[in-house]
PDB file of C-alpha atoms and ligand atoms in Angstrom:
ATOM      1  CA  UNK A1307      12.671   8.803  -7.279  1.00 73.00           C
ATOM      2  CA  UNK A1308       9.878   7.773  -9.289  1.00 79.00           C
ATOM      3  CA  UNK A1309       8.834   4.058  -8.977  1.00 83.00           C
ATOM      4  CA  UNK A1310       6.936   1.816 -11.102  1.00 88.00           C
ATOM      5  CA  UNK A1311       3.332   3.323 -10.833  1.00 85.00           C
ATOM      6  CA  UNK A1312       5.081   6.857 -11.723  1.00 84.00           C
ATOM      7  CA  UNK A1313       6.613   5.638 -14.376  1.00 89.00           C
ATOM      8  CA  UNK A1314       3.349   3.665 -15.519  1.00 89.00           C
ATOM      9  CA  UNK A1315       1.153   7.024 -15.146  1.00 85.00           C
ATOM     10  CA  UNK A1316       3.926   9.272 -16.707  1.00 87.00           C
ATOM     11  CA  UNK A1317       4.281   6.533 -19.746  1.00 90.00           C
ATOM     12  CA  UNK A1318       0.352   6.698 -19.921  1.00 87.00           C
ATOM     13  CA  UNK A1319       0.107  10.397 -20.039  1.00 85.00           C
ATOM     14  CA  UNK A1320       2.504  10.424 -23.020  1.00 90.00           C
ATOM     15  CA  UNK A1321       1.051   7.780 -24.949  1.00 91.00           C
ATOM     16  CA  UNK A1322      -2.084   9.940 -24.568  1.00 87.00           C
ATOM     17  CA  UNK A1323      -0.432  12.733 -26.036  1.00 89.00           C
ATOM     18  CA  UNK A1324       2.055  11.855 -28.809  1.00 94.00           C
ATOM     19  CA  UNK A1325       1.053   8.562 -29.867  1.00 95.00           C
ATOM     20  CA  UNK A1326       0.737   8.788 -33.575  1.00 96.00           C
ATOM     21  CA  UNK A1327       3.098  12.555 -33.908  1.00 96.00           C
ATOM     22  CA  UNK A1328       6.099  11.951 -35.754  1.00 97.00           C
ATOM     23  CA  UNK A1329       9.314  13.545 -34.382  1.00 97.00           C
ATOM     24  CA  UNK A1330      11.064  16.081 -36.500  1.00 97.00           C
ATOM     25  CA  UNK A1331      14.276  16.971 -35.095  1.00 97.00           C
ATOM     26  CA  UNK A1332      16.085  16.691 -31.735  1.00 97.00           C
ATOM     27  CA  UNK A1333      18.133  19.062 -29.880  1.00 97.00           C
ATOM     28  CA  UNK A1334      20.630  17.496 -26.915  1.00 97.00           C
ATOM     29  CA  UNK A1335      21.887  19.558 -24.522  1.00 96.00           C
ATOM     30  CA  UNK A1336      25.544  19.963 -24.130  1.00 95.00           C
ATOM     31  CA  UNK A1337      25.730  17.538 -20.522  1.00 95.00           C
ATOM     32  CA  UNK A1338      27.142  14.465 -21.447  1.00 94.00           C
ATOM     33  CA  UNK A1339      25.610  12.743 -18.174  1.00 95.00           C
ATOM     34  CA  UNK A1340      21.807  12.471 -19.834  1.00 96.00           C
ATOM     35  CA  UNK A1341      23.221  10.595 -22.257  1.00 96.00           C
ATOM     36  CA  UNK A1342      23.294   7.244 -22.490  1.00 96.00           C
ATOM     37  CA  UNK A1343      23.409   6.516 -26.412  1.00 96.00           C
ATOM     38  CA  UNK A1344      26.145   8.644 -28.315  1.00 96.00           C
ATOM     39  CA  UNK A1345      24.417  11.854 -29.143  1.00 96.00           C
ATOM     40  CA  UNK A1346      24.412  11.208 -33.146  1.00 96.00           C
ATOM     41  CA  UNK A1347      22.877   7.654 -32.622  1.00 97.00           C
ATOM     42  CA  UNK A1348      19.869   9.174 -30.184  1.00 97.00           C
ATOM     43  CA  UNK A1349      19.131  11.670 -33.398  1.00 97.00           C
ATOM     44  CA  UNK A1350      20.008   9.766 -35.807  1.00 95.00           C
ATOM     45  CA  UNK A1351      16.958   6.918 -34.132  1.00 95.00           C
ATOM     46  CA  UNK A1352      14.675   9.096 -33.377  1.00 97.00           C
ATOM     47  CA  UNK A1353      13.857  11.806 -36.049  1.00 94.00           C
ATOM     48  CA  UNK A1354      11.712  11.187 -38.717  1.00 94.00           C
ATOM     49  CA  UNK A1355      10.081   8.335 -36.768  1.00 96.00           C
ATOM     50  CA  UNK A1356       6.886   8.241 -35.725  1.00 96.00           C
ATOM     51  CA  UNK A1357       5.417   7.031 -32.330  1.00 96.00           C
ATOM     52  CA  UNK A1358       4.341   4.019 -32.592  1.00 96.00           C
ATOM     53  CA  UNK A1359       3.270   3.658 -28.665  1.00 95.00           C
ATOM     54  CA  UNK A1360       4.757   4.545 -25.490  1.00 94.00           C
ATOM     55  CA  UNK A1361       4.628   2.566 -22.377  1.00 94.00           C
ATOM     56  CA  UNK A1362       6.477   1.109 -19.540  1.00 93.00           C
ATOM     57  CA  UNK A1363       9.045  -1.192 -19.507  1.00 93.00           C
ATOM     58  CA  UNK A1364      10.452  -2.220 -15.809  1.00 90.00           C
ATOM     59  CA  UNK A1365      11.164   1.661 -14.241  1.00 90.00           C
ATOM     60  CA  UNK A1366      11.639   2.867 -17.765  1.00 94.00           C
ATOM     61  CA  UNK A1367       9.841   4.498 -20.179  1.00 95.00           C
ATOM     62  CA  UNK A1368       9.717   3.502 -23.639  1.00 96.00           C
ATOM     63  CA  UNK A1369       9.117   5.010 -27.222  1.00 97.00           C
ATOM     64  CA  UNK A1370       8.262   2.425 -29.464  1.00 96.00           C
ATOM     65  CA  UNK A1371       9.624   4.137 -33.096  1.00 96.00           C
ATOM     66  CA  UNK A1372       8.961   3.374 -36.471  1.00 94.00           C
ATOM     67  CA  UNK A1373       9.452   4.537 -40.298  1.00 89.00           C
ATOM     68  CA  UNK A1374       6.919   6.385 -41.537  1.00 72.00           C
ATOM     69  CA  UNK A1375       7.840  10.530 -40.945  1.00 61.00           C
ATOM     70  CA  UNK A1376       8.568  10.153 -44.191  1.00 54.00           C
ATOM     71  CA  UNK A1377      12.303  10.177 -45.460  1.00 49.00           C
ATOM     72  CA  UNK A1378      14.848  13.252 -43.279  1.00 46.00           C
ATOM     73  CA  UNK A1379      14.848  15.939 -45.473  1.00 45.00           C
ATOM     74  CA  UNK A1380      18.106  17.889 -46.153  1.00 46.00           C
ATOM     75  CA  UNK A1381      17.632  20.038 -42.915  1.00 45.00           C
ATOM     76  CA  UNK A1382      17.256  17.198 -40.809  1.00 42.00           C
ATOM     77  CA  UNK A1383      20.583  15.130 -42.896  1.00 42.00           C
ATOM     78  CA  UNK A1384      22.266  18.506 -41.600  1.00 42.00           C
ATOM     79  CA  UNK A1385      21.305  18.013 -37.878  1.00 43.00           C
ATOM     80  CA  UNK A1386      22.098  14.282 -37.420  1.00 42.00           C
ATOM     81  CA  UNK A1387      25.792  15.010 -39.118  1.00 41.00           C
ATOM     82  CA  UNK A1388      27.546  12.758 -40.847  1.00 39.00           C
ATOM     83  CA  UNK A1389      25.497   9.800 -38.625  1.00 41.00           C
ATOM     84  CA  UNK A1390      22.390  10.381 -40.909  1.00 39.00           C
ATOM     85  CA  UNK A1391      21.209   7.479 -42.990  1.00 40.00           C
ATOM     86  CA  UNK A1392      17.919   6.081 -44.047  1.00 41.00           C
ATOM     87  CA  UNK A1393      15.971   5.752 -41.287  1.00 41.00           C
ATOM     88  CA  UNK A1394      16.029   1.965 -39.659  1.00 43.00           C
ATOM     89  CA  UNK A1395      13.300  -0.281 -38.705  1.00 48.00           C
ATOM     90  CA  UNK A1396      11.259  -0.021 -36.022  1.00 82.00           C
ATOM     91  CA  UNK A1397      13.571   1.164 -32.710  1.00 95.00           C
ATOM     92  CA  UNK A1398      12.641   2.849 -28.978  1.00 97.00           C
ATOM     93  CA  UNK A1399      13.933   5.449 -27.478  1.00 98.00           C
ATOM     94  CA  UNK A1400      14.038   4.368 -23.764  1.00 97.00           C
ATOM     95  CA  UNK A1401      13.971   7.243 -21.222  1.00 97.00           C
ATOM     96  CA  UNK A1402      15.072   6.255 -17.617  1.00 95.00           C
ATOM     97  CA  UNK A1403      13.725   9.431 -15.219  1.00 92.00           C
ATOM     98  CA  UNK A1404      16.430   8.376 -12.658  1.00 91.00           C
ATOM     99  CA  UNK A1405      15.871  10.829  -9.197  1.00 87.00           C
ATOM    100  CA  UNK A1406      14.583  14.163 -10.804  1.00 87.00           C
ATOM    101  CA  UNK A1407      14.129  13.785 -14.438  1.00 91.00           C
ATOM    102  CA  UNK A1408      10.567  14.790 -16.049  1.00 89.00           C
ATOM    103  CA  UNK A1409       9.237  14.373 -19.447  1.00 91.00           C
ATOM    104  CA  UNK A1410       7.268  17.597 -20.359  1.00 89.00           C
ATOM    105  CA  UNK A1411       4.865  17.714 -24.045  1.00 90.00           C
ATOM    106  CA  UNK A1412       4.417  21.857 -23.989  1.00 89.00           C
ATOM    107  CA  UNK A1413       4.044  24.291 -27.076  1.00 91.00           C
ATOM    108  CA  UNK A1414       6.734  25.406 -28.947  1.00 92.00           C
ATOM    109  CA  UNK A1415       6.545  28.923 -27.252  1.00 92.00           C
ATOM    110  CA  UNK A1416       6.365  27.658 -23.555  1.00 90.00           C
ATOM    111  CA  UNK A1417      10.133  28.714 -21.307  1.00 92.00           C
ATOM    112  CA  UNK A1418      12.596  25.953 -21.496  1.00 93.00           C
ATOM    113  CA  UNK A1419      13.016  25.563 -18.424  1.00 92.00           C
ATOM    114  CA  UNK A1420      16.574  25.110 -16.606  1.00 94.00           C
ATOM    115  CA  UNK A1421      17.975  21.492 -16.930  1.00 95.00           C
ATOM    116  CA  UNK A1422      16.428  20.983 -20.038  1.00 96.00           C
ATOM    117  CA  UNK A1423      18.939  18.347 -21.697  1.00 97.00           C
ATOM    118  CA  UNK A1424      16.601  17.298 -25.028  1.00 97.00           C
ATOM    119  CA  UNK A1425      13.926  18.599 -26.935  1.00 97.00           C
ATOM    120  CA  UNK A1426      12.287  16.241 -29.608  1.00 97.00           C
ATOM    121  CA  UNK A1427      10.140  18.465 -31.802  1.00 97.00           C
ATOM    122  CA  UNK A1428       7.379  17.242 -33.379  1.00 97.00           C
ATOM    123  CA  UNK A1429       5.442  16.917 -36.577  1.00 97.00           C
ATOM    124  CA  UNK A1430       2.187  18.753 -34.600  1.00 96.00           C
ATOM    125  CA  UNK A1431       4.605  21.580 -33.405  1.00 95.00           C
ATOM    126  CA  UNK A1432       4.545  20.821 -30.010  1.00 94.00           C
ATOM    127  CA  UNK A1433       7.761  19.167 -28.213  1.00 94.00           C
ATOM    128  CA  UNK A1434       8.566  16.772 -26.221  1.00 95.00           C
ATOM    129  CA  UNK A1435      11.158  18.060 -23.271  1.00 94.00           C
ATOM    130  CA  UNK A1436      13.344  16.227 -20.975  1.00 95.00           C
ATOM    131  CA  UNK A1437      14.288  18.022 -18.126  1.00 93.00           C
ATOM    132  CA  UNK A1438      16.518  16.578 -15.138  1.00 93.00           C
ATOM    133  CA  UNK A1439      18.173  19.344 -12.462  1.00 93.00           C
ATOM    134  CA  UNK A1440      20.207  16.135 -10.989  1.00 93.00           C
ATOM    135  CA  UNK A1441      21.231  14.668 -13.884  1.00 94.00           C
ATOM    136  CA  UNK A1442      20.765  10.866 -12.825  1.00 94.00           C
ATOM    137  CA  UNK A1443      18.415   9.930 -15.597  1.00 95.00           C
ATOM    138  CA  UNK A1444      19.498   8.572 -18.689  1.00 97.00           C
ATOM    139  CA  UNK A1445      18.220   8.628 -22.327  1.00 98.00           C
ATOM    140  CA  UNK A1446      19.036   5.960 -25.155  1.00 97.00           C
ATOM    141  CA  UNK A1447      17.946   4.019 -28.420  1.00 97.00           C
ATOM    142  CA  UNK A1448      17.848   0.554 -28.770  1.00 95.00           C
ATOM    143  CA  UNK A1449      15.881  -2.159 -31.084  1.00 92.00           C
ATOM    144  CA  UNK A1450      14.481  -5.011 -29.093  1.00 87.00           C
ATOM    145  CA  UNK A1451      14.759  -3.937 -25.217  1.00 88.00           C
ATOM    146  CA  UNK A1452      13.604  -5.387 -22.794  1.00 85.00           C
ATOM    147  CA  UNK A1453      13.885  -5.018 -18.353  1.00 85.00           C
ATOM    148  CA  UNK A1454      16.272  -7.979 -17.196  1.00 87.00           C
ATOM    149  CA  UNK A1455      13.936  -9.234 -14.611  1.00 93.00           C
ATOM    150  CA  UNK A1456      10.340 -10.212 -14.628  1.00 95.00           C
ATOM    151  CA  UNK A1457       7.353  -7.856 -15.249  1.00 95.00           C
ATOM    152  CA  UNK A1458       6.010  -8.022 -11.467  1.00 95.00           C
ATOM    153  CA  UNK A1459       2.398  -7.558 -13.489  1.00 95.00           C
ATOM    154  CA  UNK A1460       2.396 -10.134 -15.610  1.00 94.00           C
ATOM    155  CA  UNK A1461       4.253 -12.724 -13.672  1.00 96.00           C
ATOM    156  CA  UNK A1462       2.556 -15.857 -13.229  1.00 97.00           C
ATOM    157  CA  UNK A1463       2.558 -16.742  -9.542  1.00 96.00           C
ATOM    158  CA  UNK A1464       4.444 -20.265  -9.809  1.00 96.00           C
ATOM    159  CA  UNK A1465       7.549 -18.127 -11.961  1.00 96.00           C
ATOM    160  CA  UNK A1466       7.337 -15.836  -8.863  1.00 97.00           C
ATOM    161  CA  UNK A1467       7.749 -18.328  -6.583  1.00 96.00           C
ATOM    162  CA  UNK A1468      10.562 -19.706  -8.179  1.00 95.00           C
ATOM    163  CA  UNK A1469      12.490 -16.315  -8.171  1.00 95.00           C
ATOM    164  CA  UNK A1470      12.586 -15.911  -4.567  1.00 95.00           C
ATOM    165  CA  UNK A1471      13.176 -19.523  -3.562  1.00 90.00           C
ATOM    166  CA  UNK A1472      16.721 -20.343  -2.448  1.00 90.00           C
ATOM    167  CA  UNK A1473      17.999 -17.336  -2.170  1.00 95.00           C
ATOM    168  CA  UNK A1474      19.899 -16.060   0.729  1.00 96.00           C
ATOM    169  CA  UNK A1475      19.173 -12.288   0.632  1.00 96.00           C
ATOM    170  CA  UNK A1476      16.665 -10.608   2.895  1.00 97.00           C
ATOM    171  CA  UNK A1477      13.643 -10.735   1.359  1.00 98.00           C
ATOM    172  CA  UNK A1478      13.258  -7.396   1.175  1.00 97.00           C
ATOM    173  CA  UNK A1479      16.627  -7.317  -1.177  1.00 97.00           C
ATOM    174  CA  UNK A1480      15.219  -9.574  -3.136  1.00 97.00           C
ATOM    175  CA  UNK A1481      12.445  -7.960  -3.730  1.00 97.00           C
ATOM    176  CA  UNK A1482      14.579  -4.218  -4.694  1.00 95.00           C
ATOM    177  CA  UNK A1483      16.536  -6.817  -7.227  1.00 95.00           C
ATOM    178  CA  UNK A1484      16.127  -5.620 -10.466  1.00 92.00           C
ATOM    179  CA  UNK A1485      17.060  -9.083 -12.070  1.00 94.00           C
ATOM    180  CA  UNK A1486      14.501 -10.668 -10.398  1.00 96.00           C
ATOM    181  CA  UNK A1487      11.154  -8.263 -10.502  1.00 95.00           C
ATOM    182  CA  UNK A1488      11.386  -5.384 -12.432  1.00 93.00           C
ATOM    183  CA  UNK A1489      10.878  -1.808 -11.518  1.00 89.00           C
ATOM    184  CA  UNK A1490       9.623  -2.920  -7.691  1.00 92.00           C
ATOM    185  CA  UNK A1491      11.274   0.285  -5.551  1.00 89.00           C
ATOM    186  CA  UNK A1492      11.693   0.709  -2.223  1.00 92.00           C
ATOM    187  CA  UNK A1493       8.272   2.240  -1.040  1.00 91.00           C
ATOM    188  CA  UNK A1494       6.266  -0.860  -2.610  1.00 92.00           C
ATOM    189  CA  UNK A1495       8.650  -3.176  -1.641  1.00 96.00           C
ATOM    190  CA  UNK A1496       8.023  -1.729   2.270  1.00 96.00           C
ATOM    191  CA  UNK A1497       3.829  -1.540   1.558  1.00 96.00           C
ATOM    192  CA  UNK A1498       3.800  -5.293  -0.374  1.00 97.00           C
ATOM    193  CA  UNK A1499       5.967  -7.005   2.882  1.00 98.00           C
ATOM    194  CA  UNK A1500       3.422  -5.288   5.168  1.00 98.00           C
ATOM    195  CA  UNK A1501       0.722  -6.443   3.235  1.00 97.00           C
ATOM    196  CA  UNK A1502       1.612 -10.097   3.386  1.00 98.00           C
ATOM    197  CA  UNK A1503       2.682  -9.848   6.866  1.00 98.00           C
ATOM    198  CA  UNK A1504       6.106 -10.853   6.347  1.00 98.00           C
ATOM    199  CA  UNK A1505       9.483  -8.849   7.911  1.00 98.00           C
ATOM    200  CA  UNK A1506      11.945  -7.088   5.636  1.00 98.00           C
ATOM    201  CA  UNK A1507      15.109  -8.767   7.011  1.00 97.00           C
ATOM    202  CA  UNK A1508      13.327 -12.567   6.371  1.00 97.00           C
ATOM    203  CA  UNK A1509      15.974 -14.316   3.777  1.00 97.00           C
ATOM    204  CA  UNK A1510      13.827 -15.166   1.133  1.00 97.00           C
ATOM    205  CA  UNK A1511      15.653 -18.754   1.161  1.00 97.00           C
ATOM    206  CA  UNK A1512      12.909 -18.980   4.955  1.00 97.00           C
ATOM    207  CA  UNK A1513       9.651 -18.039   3.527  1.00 97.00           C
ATOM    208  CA  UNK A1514       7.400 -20.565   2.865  1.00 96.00           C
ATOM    209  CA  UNK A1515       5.867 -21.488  -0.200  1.00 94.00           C
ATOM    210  CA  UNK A1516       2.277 -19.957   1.459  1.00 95.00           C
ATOM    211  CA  UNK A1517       3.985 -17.062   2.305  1.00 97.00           C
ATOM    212  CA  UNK A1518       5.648 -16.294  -1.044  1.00 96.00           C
ATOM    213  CA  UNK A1519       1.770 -17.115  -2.430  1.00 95.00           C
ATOM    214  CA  UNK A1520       0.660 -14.356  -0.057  1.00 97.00           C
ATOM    215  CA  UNK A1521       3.788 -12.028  -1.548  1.00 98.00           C
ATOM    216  CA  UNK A1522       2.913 -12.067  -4.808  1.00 98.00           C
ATOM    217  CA  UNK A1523      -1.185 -11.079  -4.636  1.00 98.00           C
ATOM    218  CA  UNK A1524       0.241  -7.893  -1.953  1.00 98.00           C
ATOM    219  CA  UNK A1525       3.005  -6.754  -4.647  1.00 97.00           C
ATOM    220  CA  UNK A1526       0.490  -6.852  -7.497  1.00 97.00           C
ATOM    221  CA  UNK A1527      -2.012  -5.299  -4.940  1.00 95.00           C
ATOM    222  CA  UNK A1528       0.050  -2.226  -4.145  1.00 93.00           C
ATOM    223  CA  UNK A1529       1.340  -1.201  -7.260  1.00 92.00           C
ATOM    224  CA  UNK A1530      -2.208  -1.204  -8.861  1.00 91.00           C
ATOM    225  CA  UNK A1531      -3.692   0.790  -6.520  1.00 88.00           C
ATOM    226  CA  UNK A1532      -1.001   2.928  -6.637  1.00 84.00           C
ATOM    227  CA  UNK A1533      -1.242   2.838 -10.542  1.00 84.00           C
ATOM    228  CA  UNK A1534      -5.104   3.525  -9.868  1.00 81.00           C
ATOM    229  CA  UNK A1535      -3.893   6.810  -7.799  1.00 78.00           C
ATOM    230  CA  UNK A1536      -1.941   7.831 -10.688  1.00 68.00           C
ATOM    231  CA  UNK A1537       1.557   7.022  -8.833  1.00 56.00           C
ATOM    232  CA  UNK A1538       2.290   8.134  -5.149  1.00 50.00           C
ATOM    233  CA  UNK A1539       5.704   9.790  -5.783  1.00 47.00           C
ATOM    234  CA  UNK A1540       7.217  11.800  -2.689  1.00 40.00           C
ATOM    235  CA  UNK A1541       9.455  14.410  -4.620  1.00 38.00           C
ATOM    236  CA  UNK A1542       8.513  16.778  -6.492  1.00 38.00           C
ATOM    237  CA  UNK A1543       7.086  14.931  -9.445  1.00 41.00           C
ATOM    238  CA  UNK A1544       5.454  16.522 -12.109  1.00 44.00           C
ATOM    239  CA  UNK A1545       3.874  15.005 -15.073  1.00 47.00           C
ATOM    240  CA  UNK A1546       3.845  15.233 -18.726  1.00 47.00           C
ATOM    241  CA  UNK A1547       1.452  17.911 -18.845  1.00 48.00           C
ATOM    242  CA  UNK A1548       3.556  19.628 -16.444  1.00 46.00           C
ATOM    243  CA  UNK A1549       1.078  19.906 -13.723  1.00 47.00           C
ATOM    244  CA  UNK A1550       1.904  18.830  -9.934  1.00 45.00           C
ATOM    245  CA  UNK A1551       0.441  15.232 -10.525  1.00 45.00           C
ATOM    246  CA  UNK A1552      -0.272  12.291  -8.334  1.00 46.00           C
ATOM    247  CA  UNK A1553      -1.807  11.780  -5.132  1.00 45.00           C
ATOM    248  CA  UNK A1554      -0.415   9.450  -2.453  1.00 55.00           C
ATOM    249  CA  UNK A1555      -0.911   6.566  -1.846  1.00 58.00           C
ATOM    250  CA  UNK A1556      -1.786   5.792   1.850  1.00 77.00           C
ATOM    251  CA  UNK A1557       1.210   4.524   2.872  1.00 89.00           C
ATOM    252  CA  UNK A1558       0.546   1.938   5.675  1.00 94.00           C
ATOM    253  CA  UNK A1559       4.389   1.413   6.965  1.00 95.00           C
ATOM    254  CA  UNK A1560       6.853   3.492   4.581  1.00 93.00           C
ATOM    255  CA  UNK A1561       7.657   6.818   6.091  1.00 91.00           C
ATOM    256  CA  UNK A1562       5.818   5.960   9.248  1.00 95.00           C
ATOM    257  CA  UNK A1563       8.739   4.992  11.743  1.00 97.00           C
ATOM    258  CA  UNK A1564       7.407   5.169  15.140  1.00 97.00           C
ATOM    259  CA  UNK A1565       4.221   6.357  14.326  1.00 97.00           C
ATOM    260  CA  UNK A1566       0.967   3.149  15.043  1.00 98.00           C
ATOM    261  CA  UNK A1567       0.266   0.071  13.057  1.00 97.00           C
ATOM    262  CA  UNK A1568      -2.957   0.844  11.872  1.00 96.00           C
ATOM    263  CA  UNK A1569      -3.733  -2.768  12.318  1.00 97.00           C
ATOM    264  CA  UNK A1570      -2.428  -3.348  15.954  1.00 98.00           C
ATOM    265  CA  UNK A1571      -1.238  -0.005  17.084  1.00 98.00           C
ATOM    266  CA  UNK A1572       2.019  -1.016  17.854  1.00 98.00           C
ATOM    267  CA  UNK A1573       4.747   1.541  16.393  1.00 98.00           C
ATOM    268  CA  UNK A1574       6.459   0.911  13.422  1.00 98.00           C
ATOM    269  CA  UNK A1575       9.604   0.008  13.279  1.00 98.00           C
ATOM    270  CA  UNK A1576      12.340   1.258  10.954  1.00 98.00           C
ATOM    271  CA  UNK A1577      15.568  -0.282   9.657  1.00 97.00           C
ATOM    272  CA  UNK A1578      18.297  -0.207   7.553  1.00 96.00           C
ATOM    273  CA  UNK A1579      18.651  -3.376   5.185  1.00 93.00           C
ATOM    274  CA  UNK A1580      21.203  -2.768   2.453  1.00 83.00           C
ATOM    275  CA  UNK A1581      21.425   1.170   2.775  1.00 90.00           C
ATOM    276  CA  UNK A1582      17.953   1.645   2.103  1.00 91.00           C
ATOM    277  CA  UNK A1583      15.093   2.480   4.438  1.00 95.00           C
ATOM    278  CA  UNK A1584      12.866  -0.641   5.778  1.00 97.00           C
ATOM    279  CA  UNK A1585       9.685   0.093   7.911  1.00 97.00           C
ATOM    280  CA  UNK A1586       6.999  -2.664   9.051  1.00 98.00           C
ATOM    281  CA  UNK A1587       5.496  -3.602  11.967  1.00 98.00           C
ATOM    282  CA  UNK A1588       7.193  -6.105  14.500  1.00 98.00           C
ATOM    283  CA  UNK A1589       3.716  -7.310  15.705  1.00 98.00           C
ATOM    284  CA  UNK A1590       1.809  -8.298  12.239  1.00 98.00           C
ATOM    285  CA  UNK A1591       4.717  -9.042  10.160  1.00 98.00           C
ATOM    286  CA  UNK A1592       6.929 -11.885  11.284  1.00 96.00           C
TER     287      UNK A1592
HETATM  288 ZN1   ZN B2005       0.710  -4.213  13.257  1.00 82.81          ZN
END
């Protein structure tokens, strides 16, 4: 599943690309799953709008939309049904890539591949293609969206402190809760805990304040880096050129169940906390 510094490098590599290109007309495919927003509100928001920016919003990605592609000619009034109206101020189109989903910019000509649930096609002829084999990622519109927990970038460290304090969850929980930090997955959660030498399966309500100061440096840590690396994603992740993208990060505990601590050599440990996967080491993190 892509996390945060996918999503950031994915959200990058579009901006790069279609920032500025106006969208012309959108196909849906006929899988109601993809589809968040009903199917004549997704085209009715996004054709004729032009891409303002696109960037990353908690785990998502987001198309910031505005007038400007000039008003939907009669072919496009035909496509959007009887949903078509003058085009609204500025909206996003907000992509969620859930496990498998991929945004692909490609040439008109290029194979659609299998999967393929939307095409936006746009002003400069080239398209915009979502494609998702598993079908647990989600497009919508909306005006004004925002992630329901913090930005774990921009926090300030004393609103981070406050999030965690108090609360009864593992740690580790807390750190996976979306209402809290936004768009902090699994693998980062694992690397940031390591990192500030602190065990999974601590309830946040335990850690000290100078621990929770420790947290937040290690969670901002890890995800740049792995922002730097252009995302460490362990499926088969491809970006929005469709090339293989991304190294990996060097994972210091995630994945590494048994194998040594490259601190103190002693093998790392995995659990289960919550259903989901927990590795650190029982010697440097207490
Ligand atoms: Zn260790």
């Amino acid at each position: 599943m892509p996390e945060l510094p996918e999503v950031e490098t994915i959200a990058r590599g579009l901006a790069d690309r279609v920032t500025g290109d106006v969208i012309d007309s959108v196909w849906l495919g006929s899988k109601p799953e993809p589809l968040k927003s009903p199917a004549a509100e997704l085209v009715s928001t996004l054709q004729a709008k032009r891409i303002a920016d696109v960037r990353r919003v908690g785990k998502h990605i987001v198309f910031d939309l505005e007038n400007g592609g000039g008003p939907p000619t009669p072919a496009r009034r035909k496509s959007a049904g009887k949903s078509a109206r003058p085009t609204r101020a500025a909206a996003q189109w907000i992509v969620h890539l859930g496990m498998t989903g991929r945004m692909l910019v490609c040439q008109p000509d290029a194979a659609v591949e299998k999967h393929t649930h939307a095409i936006a096609k746009l002003a400069s002829g080239r398209e915009i293609r979502f494609v998702d084999p598993r079908r647990f990622g989600r497009l919508s519109v909306a005006q004004g969206f925002q992630a329901a927990g913090s930005e774990p970038l921009d926090v300030e460290i004393e609103d981070f402190v406050r999030l965690f304090r108090g609360r009864k969850t593992p740690i580790k929980s807390a750190l996976l809760n979306q209402k809290l930090l936004s768009g902090v997955g699994n693998i980062y959660a694992d690397e940031s805990l390591f990192r500030a030498r602190i065990r999974p399966r601590r309830r946040a309500s335990s850690l000290t304040r100078e621990e929770l100061r420790r947290l937040y440096p290690a969670v901002q840590q890890v995800l740049k880096e792995a922002i730097e690396l252009g995302g460490s994603s362990i499926s088969d992740y491809v970006d929005s050129d469709g090339e293989e993208g991304f190294f990996q990060l060097q994972h210091r505990v995630y994945g590494r169940e048994g194998e040594p601590c490259l601190v103190c050599r002693t093998p790392i440990k995995r659990i289960v906390l919550a259903g989901r996967s927990s590795h650190y080491c029982p010697t440097c993190q207490r």
